[in-house]
Tab-separated table of C-alpha atoms in Angstrom:
chain	number	residue	atom	x	y	z
A	1134	MET	CA	-40.496	-2.237	33.929
A	1135	TYR	CA	-40.299	0.776	36.685
A	1136	SER	CA	-37.594	3.031	36.454
A	1137	ILE	CA	-35.961	4.812	39.496
A	1138	TYR	CA	-37.835	7.730	38.517
A	1139	ASP	CA	-40.846	5.990	38.645
A	1140	TYR	CA	-40.226	4.780	42.290
A	1141	ALA	CA	-39.073	8.294	43.336
A	1142	HIS	CA	-42.565	9.879	41.982
A	1143	ASN	CA	-44.720	7.185	43.550
A	1144	GLY	CA	-42.841	7.802	47.124
A	1145	PHE	CA	-43.425	11.639	46.740
A	1146	LEU	CA	-47.302	10.701	45.791
A	1147	TYR	CA	-47.486	8.129	48.618
A	1148	LEU	CA	-46.368	10.785	51.082
A	1149	ASN	CA	-48.442	13.427	49.655
A	1150	ASN	CA	-51.655	11.320	49.813
A	1151	ILE	CA	-51.109	10.097	53.499
A	1152	MET	CA	-50.247	13.664	54.819
A	1153	ARG	CA	-52.906	15.467	52.675
A	1154	PRO	CA	-55.927	12.916	52.372
A	1155	HIS	CA	-58.437	15.423	50.917
A	1156	HIS	CA	-56.157	16.527	48.265
A	1157	LYS	CA	-54.681	13.199	46.625
A	1158	TRP	CA	-53.717	12.287	43.440
A	1159	LEU	CA	-53.893	9.219	41.547
A	1160	THR	CA	-51.114	7.008	40.121
A	1161	GLY	CA	-53.831	4.913	38.149
A	1162	LEU	CA	-57.327	5.240	37.061
A	1163	MET	CA	-58.876	2.082	35.522
A	1164	ILE	CA	-61.811	2.835	33.128
A	1165	TYR	CA	-64.080	0.200	32.704
A	1166	ALA	CA	-65.876	1.593	29.795
A	1167	THR	CA	-68.259	-1.304	28.604
A	1168	THR	CA	-69.292	-4.257	29.761
A	1169	ALA	CA	-70.061	-5.911	26.120
A	1170	CYS	CA	-67.456	-8.560	25.676
A	1171	GLN	CA	-67.266	-11.487	22.889
A	1172	SER	CA	-65.338	-13.864	25.266
A	1173	ARG	CA	-67.103	-16.507	27.465
A	1174	CYS	CA	-64.476	-16.535	30.107
A	1175	LYS	CA	-65.045	-19.058	32.924
A	1176	HIS	CA	-63.195	-16.695	35.337
A	1177	CYS	CA	-65.241	-13.608	34.445
A	1178	ASN	CA	-69.400	-13.269	34.186
A	1179	ILE	CA	-69.209	-10.075	32.698
A	1180	TRP	CA	-70.542	-11.288	29.571
A	1181	GLN	CA	-73.432	-12.020	31.220
A	1182	LYS	CA	-74.145	-8.636	32.217
A	1183	GLU	CA	-76.437	-6.275	30.294
A	1184	VAL	CA	-74.668	-4.195	28.101
A	1185	GLU	CA	-74.036	-0.486	29.074
A	1186	HIS	CA	-71.270	2.001	28.228
A	1187	LEU	CA	-69.747	4.820	29.647
A	1188	SER	CA	-70.038	7.681	27.168
A	1189	LEU	CA	-67.222	9.854	25.664
A	1190	ASP	CA	-68.531	12.796	27.433
A	1191	ASP	CA	-68.608	10.657	30.498
A	1192	ILE	CA	-64.889	10.236	30.094
A	1193	GLN	CA	-63.877	13.575	29.369
A	1194	ARG	CA	-65.672	14.851	32.338
A	1195	ILE	CA	-63.668	12.587	34.127
A	1196	MET	CA	-60.281	13.321	33.174
A	1197	GLN	CA	-60.999	16.907	34.057
A	1198	SER	CA	-60.704	16.143	37.696
A	1199	LYS	CA	-58.081	17.674	39.856
A	1200	CYS	CA	-56.803	14.209	41.465
A	1201	ILE	CA	-55.698	13.268	37.819
A	1202	THR	CA	-52.390	14.343	36.719
A	1203	LYS	CA	-50.367	14.182	33.663
A	1204	ARG	CA	-48.380	11.157	35.171
A	1205	THR	CA	-51.459	9.174	35.975
A	1206	THR	CA	-51.982	6.416	34.100
A	1207	VAL	CA	-55.406	5.678	32.582
A	1208	GLY	CA	-56.567	2.359	31.543
A	1209	LEU	CA	-58.976	1.748	28.947
A	1210	GLU	CA	-60.801	-1.935	29.630
A	1211	GLY	CA	-64.273	-3.513	29.774
A	1212	GLY	CA	-65.376	-6.045	29.052
A	1213	GLU	CA	-63.664	-5.843	25.423
A	1214	PHE	CA	-63.004	-1.828	24.827
A	1215	VAL	CA	-62.647	-2.178	21.324
A	1216	LEU	CA	-66.344	-3.313	21.212
A	1217	HIS	CA	-67.580	0.209	22.817
A	1218	PRO	CA	-69.356	2.198	20.389
A	1219	GLU	CA	-67.234	5.195	21.007
A	1220	ALA	CA	-64.123	3.337	21.192
A	1221	THR	CA	-62.193	4.967	18.446
A	1222	GLU	CA	-63.428	8.450	19.493
A	1223	ILE	CA	-62.301	7.752	23.238
A	1224	MET	CA	-58.957	6.726	22.350
A	1225	ALA	CA	-58.642	9.747	19.798
A	1226	TRP	CA	-59.516	12.163	22.527
A	1227	LEU	CA	-56.936	10.592	25.058
A	1228	HIS	CA	-54.290	10.190	22.724
A	1229	SER	CA	-54.508	14.236	22.096
A	1230	HIS	CA	-55.345	15.136	25.773
A	1231	HIS	CA	-53.695	12.648	27.901
A	1232	PRO	CA	-51.508	10.215	25.879
A	1233	ASN	CA	-50.520	8.474	29.166
A	1234	TYR	CA	-53.107	5.764	28.869
A	1235	THR	CA	-52.897	2.027	27.841
A	1236	LEU	CA	-55.457	-0.457	26.559
A	1237	LEU	CA	-56.340	-3.717	27.624
A	1238	THR	CA	-57.915	-6.457	25.221
A	1239	ASN	CA	-58.701	-10.239	24.718
A	1240	GLY	CA	-57.508	-9.679	21.294
A	1241	LEU	CA	-60.633	-11.486	19.551
A	1242	ALA	CA	-61.445	-8.692	17.112
A	1243	ALA	CA	-57.817	-8.669	16.156
A	1244	GLN	CA	-57.695	-6.501	13.288
A	1245	ARG	CA	-60.408	-3.727	15.150
A	1246	VAL	CA	-57.574	-3.771	17.996
A	1247	ILE	CA	-54.776	-3.525	15.380
A	1248	ASP	CA	-56.019	-0.481	13.436
A	1249	ALA	CA	-57.054	1.302	16.613
A	1250	VAL	CA	-53.725	0.836	18.305
A	1251	ARG	CA	-52.007	1.981	14.804
A	1252	SER	CA	-54.117	5.235	14.604
A	1253	TYR	CA	-54.183	6.162	18.335
A	1254	PRO	CA	-51.161	4.285	20.002
A	1255	PRO	CA	-51.517	4.100	23.703
A	1256	ARG	CA	-48.531	3.881	26.258
A	1257	HIS	CA	-49.034	0.310	26.499
A	1258	LEU	CA	-51.205	-2.612	25.151
A	1259	TYR	CA	-51.885	-5.247	27.456
A	1260	VAL	CA	-53.336	-8.708	25.846
A	1261	SER	CA	-54.819	-11.536	27.964
A	1262	LEU	CA	-53.478	-15.175	27.620
A	1263	ASP	CA	-53.935	-17.648	30.104
A	1264	GLY	CA	-52.327	-20.673	28.338
A	1265	GLY	CA	-51.966	-22.791	24.851
A	1266	ARG	CA	-54.517	-23.125	22.252
A	1267	GLU	CA	-56.523	-25.754	24.413
A	1268	THR	CA	-56.265	-24.267	27.850
A	1269	TYR	CA	-57.693	-20.809	25.846
A	1270	ARG	CA	-60.441	-22.461	24.323
A	1271	ARG	CA	-61.396	-24.341	27.736
A	1272	MET	CA	-60.903	-21.381	29.898
A	1273	ARG	CA	-62.242	-18.414	27.926
A	1274	GLY	CA	-65.134	-20.045	25.602
A	1275	ARG	CA	-63.447	-19.210	22.486
A	1276	ASP	CA	-61.279	-20.718	20.105
A	1277	GLY	CA	-59.100	-17.299	19.914
A	1278	TYR	CA	-55.524	-18.339	20.430
A	1279	ASP	CA	-54.638	-17.380	16.743
A	1280	ARG	CA	-55.905	-14.048	17.030
A	1281	VAL	CA	-54.120	-13.392	20.223
A	1282	VAL	CA	-50.936	-14.616	18.178
A	1283	GLN	CA	-51.861	-12.267	15.165
A	1284	VAL	CA	-52.085	-9.083	17.763
A	1285	VAL	CA	-49.022	-9.966	19.274
A	1286	GLU	CA	-46.834	-10.466	16.234
A	1287	THR	CA	-48.408	-7.263	14.575
A	1288	LEU	CA	-47.815	-4.743	17.185
A	1289	ARG	CA	-44.933	-6.127	19.262
A	1290	LYS	CA	-42.443	-3.617	17.561
A	1291	GLU	CA	-44.904	-0.542	17.303
A	1292	VAL	CA	-46.040	-0.310	20.925
A	1293	PRO	CA	-44.923	-1.459	24.333
A	1294	LEU	CA	-46.823	-4.923	24.862
A	1295	SER	CA	-47.595	-7.009	27.662
A	1296	LEU	CA	-49.192	-10.191	28.018
A	1297	MET	CA	-51.419	-10.605	30.969
A	1298	PHE	CA	-51.742	-14.127	32.471
A	1299	CYS	CA	-54.089	-15.648	35.149
A	1300	LEU	CA	-53.607	-18.142	37.343
A	1301	SER	CA	-56.662	-19.755	37.984
A	1302	PRO	CA	-58.452	-23.172	38.913
A	1303	TRP	CA	-58.842	-23.575	35.183
A	1304	ASN	CA	-55.343	-23.397	33.966
A	1305	SER	CA	-52.150	-24.517	35.896
A	1306	PHE	CA	-48.484	-23.430	36.395
A	1307	ARG	CA	-47.578	-25.200	33.040
A	1308	ASP	CA	-49.882	-22.744	31.198
A	1309	MET	CA	-47.919	-20.098	33.026
A	1310	ALA	CA	-44.530	-21.599	31.848
A	1311	PHE	CA	-45.948	-21.661	28.272
A	1312	VAL	CA	-47.095	-17.839	28.353
A	1313	ILE	CA	-43.721	-16.901	29.752
A	1314	ASP	CA	-41.958	-19.240	26.733
A	1315	PHE	CA	-44.603	-17.307	24.420
A	1316	ALA	CA	-43.296	-13.799	25.926
A	1317	LYS	CA	-40.005	-14.797	25.627
A	1318	HIS	CA	-40.044	-15.893	21.994
A	1319	TYR	CA	-41.487	-12.484	20.725
A	1320	HIS	CA	-39.700	-10.409	23.234
A	1321	VAL	CA	-42.453	-8.877	25.291
A	1322	ASP	CA	-43.581	-8.260	28.638
A	1323	VAL	CA	-45.866	-10.676	30.933
A	1324	ARG	CA	-47.537	-10.002	33.922
A	1325	ILE	CA	-48.928	-12.487	36.241
A	1326	GLY	CA	-52.274	-12.310	38.063
A	1327	ILE	CA	-54.086	-14.742	40.235
A	1328	TYR	CA	-57.735	-15.418	40.049
A	1329	GLY	CA	-59.916	-13.739	43.124
A	1330	THR	CA	-63.034	-12.203	44.051
A	1331	MET	CA	-63.789	-8.954	41.839
A	1332	ALA	CA	-67.437	-7.925	42.471
A	1333	PHE	CA	-67.862	-5.972	39.021
A	1334	PHE	CA	-67.089	-9.356	37.329
A	1335	ASP	CA	-69.282	-11.437	39.427
A	1336	THR	CA	-66.493	-13.784	40.358
A	1337	THR	CA	-66.919	-15.673	43.586
A	1338	SER	CA	-63.686	-16.221	45.981
A	1339	GLU	CA	-62.144	-19.485	45.333
A	1340	LEU	CA	-58.546	-19.981	46.718
A	1341	LEU	CA	-56.134	-22.312	44.550
A	1342	THR	CA	-55.450	-25.600	46.283
A	1343	ALA	CA	-52.204	-26.746	44.845
A	1344	SER	CA	-50.017	-28.402	46.730
A	1345	ASP	CA	-46.345	-27.487	47.221
A	1346	PHE	CA	-47.343	-23.996	45.577
A	1347	ILE	CA	-43.841	-22.558	45.732
A	1348	GLY	CA	-42.522	-25.871	44.150
A	1349	GLN	CA	-44.665	-25.507	41.214
A	1350	ILE	CA	-43.608	-22.213	40.344
A	1351	PRO	CA	-41.833	-22.289	37.202
A	1352	LYS	CA	-38.073	-21.543	37.315
A	1353	SER	CA	-38.887	-19.109	34.183
A	1354	ILE	CA	-40.658	-16.498	36.168
A	1355	HIS	CA	-37.397	-15.633	37.455
A	1356	ASP	CA	-37.045	-14.072	34.090
A	1357	THR	CA	-39.884	-11.797	34.279
A	1358	GLN	CA	-39.929	-8.488	36.455
A	1359	GLU	CA	-42.369	-7.773	39.217
A	1360	ASN	CA	-43.954	-11.054	39.062
A	1361	PHE	CA	-42.096	-13.914	41.299
A	1362	ASP	CA	-42.586	-12.197	44.690
A	1363	PHE	CA	-46.470	-11.587	44.080
A	1364	VAL	CA	-46.965	-15.112	43.096
A	1365	ALA	CA	-44.914	-16.677	45.872
A	1366	LEU	CA	-46.324	-14.608	48.653
A	1367	TYR	CA	-49.754	-15.639	47.513
A	1368	ASP	CA	-48.940	-18.986	49.479
A	1369	GLN	CA	-48.292	-17.015	52.569
A	1370	TRP	CA	-51.403	-14.960	52.028
A	1371	ARG	CA	-53.746	-18.032	51.520
A	1372	GLY	CA	-52.222	-19.422	54.635
A	1373	GLY	CA	-53.309	-16.476	56.711
A	1374	HIS	CA	-49.605	-15.576	57.309
A	1375	LEU	CA	-49.186	-12.324	55.459
A	1376	ARG	CA	-50.949	-9.333	56.591
A	1377	LEU	CA	-50.331	-5.847	54.665
A	1378	ARG	CA	-51.886	-2.728	54.954
A	1379	CYS	CA	-53.795	-2.049	51.532
A	1380	GLN	CA	-52.390	1.396	50.708
A	1381	SER	CA	-52.989	1.065	46.909
A	1382	ILE	CA	-56.478	2.122	47.448
A	1383	MET	CA	-55.231	5.665	48.405
A	1384	SER	CA	-53.865	6.240	44.883
A	1385	SER	CA	-55.639	3.726	42.345
A	1386	LEU	CA	-59.329	3.830	41.387
A	1387	VAL	CA	-61.689	2.180	38.866
A	1388	VAL	CA	-64.731	3.479	37.405
A	1389	HIS	CA	-67.393	1.304	36.412
A	1390	SER	CA	-69.582	1.378	33.309
A	1391	ASN	CA	-72.677	2.466	35.117
A	1392	GLY	CA	-70.579	5.364	36.791
A	1393	ASP	CA	-69.935	3.536	40.167
A	1394	VAL	CA	-66.868	4.148	41.472
A	1395	PRO	CA	-65.815	1.214	43.938
A	1396	LEU	CA	-63.360	1.522	47.012
A	1397	CYS	CA	-61.483	-1.291	45.071
A	1398	GLN	CA	-61.617	-4.116	42.965
A	1399	ASN	CA	-62.563	-6.591	45.769
A	1400	LEU	CA	-64.987	-5.412	48.160
A	1401	ASP	CA	-68.711	-4.284	46.923
A	1402	VAL	CA	-68.054	-0.898	48.702
A	1403	THR	CA	-69.256	2.156	46.307
A	1404	LEU	CA	-67.862	5.540	47.213
A	1405	GLY	CA	-70.253	7.258	44.595
A	1406	ASN	CA	-71.010	7.735	40.884
A	1407	ILE	CA	-69.578	9.944	38.771
A	1408	HIS	CA	-73.196	10.950	37.403
A	1409	SER	CA	-74.074	12.507	40.431
A	1410	GLN	CA	-70.606	13.553	41.913
A	1411	THR	CA	-67.252	14.597	40.455
A	1412	LEU	CA	-64.387	12.192	40.874
A	1413	ASP	CA	-62.802	14.701	42.872
A	1414	GLU	CA	-65.691	14.767	45.479
A	1415	ILE	CA	-65.971	10.858	45.606
A	1416	PHE	CA	-62.194	10.124	45.658
A	1417	ASN	CA	-61.302	13.512	48.415
A	1418	GLY	CA	-64.641	13.902	49.990
A	1419	ILE	CA	-64.883	13.667	53.814
A	1420	THR	CA	-66.940	10.320	54.050
A	1421	SER	CA	-64.668	8.724	51.314
A	1422	CYS	CA	-61.412	9.693	53.096
A	1423	GLN	CA	-62.859	7.785	56.283
A	1424	THR	CA	-63.740	4.609	54.273
A	1425	GLN	CA	-60.566	4.620	52.602
A	1426	CYS	CA	-58.683	4.907	55.848
A	1427	HIS	CA	-60.868	2.367	57.802
A	1428	TYR	CA	-60.087	-0.220	55.007
A	1429	SER	CA	-56.650	0.846	54.448
A	1430	LYS	CA	-55.848	-0.068	57.926
A	1431	ASN	CA	-57.954	-3.287	58.539
A	1432	CYS	CA	-58.524	-5.100	54.894
A	1433	ASN	CA	-56.426	-7.896	54.090
A	1434	GLY	CA	-58.918	-9.778	52.267
A	1435	CYS	CA	-57.706	-10.196	48.404
A	1436	TRP	CA	-54.717	-10.943	46.607
A	1437	ILE	CA	-55.303	-8.878	43.458
A	1438	ASN	CA	-52.576	-7.541	41.319
A	1439	PHE	CA	-54.034	-4.353	40.751
A	1440	HIS	CA	-53.744	-3.642	44.628
A	1441	ARG	CA	-51.531	-5.898	46.010
A	1442	LYS	CA	-48.498	-5.352	43.504
A	1443	TYR	CA	-48.543	-1.872	44.644
A	1444	ASP	CA	-48.303	-2.676	48.672
A	1445	ILE	CA	-45.458	-5.117	47.829
A	1446	ILE	CA	-43.409	-2.782	46.287
A	1447	LEU	CA	-44.069	-0.123	48.780
A	1448	MET	CA	-43.107	-2.253	51.616
A	1449	ARG	CA	-39.695	-3.880	50.169
A	1450	ASN	CA	-38.581	-0.544	49.037
A	1451	LEU	CA	-39.131	1.008	52.622
A	1452	GLU	CA	-37.354	-2.374	54.012
A	1453	ARG	CA	-34.330	-1.339	51.688
A	1454	LEU	CA	-33.952	2.111	53.586
A	1455	LEU	CA	-34.904	1.550	57.138
A	1456	PRO	CA	-35.469	-1.493	59.971
A	1457	LYS	CA	-38.495	-3.426	59.885
A	1458	TRP	CA	-39.220	-2.347	63.220
A	1459	PHE	CA	-38.643	1.304	62.517
A	1460	ILE	CA	-41.394	1.237	59.578
A	1461	GLU	CA	-43.917	-0.371	61.937
A	1462	LYS	CA	-43.795	2.862	64.409
A	1463	PHE	CA	-45.674	4.770	61.759
A	1464	TYR	CA	-47.243	2.147	59.252
A	1465	GLY	CA	-47.915	-0.131	62.072
A	1466	PRO	CA	-47.419	-4.334	62.284
A	1467	TYR	CA	-47.266	-6.305	59.195
A	1468	GLN	CA	-45.599	-9.174	58.330
A	1469	TRP	CA	-44.812	-11.408	55.324
A	1470	THR	CA	-44.810	-14.955	57.009
A	1471	GLU	CA	-46.167	-16.628	60.403
A	1472	ASN	CA	-43.037	-15.265	62.030
A	1473	PRO	CA	-43.890	-11.621	62.097
A	1474	HIS	CA	-40.291	-10.730	62.379
A	1475	THR	CA	-39.220	-11.877	58.992
A	1476	THR	CA	-38.237	-9.382	56.394
A	1477	TYR	CA	-39.056	-9.309	52.675
A	1478	HIS	CA	-35.394	-10.045	51.962
A	1479	GLN	CA	-35.195	-12.655	54.612
A	1480	TYR	CA	-38.020	-14.346	53.228
A	1481	PHE	CA	-36.872	-14.188	49.682
A	1482	LYS	CA	-33.339	-15.116	49.981
A	1483	ASN	CA	-34.123	-18.844	50.503
A	1484	LEU	CA	-36.604	-19.017	47.357
């Protein structure tokens, strides 16, 4: 999933963003370009919002920002992005001017997704799948399972493709195992997330209450990359034992369909709006840097994979190079478990 070069580059970028907070660069930019969505998900209420879009002009203006480099991964999402009235034009422009872009889709408009991807191939395609046919219908309010299969079968050999699974109160670890097996069958990647509070999607905080959480994680998760530690550490986080600084907000950003740029996907804290400021002013301005610094040091309030996978990867790699006590000299206190001295390796060697 990630090469040694990716780790090295992100390490260099991390140091730059810490040492030069007013000249930070983005590793990832997620553009929620539209609220239009034909799904009726229980774990997302964006389909109940008024329909609004960022225009192609808006996106072109965003992409002129100095904080965006050619290695910045730009994600197109919604809602359902392909329902955007300028979806084709936006993908065509990015394909020519910033090919390092990804597309996220629910797959319900299967042929539209297939045509768009074939015309302007993204660097990566992410397709949502939260279980089998009945789970899909119950969780997403639509009978769209066959269309997801159509998208995967058609495009899996044409672009890098990942399935996106979200563990939630409306599905189960058995559904997780199903999606992992589905991914194995089609020889595609799978990314696992866990339901949590996201202001833009009007979701409420509802921690998963499964007992023996670790014991229920399917063994097949070990056949996937970058998923097991994220899922297993959720159990420590929900118990109030895990605490990591939120470093991802120093290098990742999202833009909402109304132009708002939030601090993160969890908190309802807005840094600015692209219709009144440039993205550089929003991301690297004095007030924003103060806000980012405060929440980076003090917030441990979510387990959203967009943010916390970054923090896990950062700290586990630092521990491969340096002892934990030394890391805390410049990073500050952090802990993986109830015992603040336990290292990442010590926790996972017994799981």
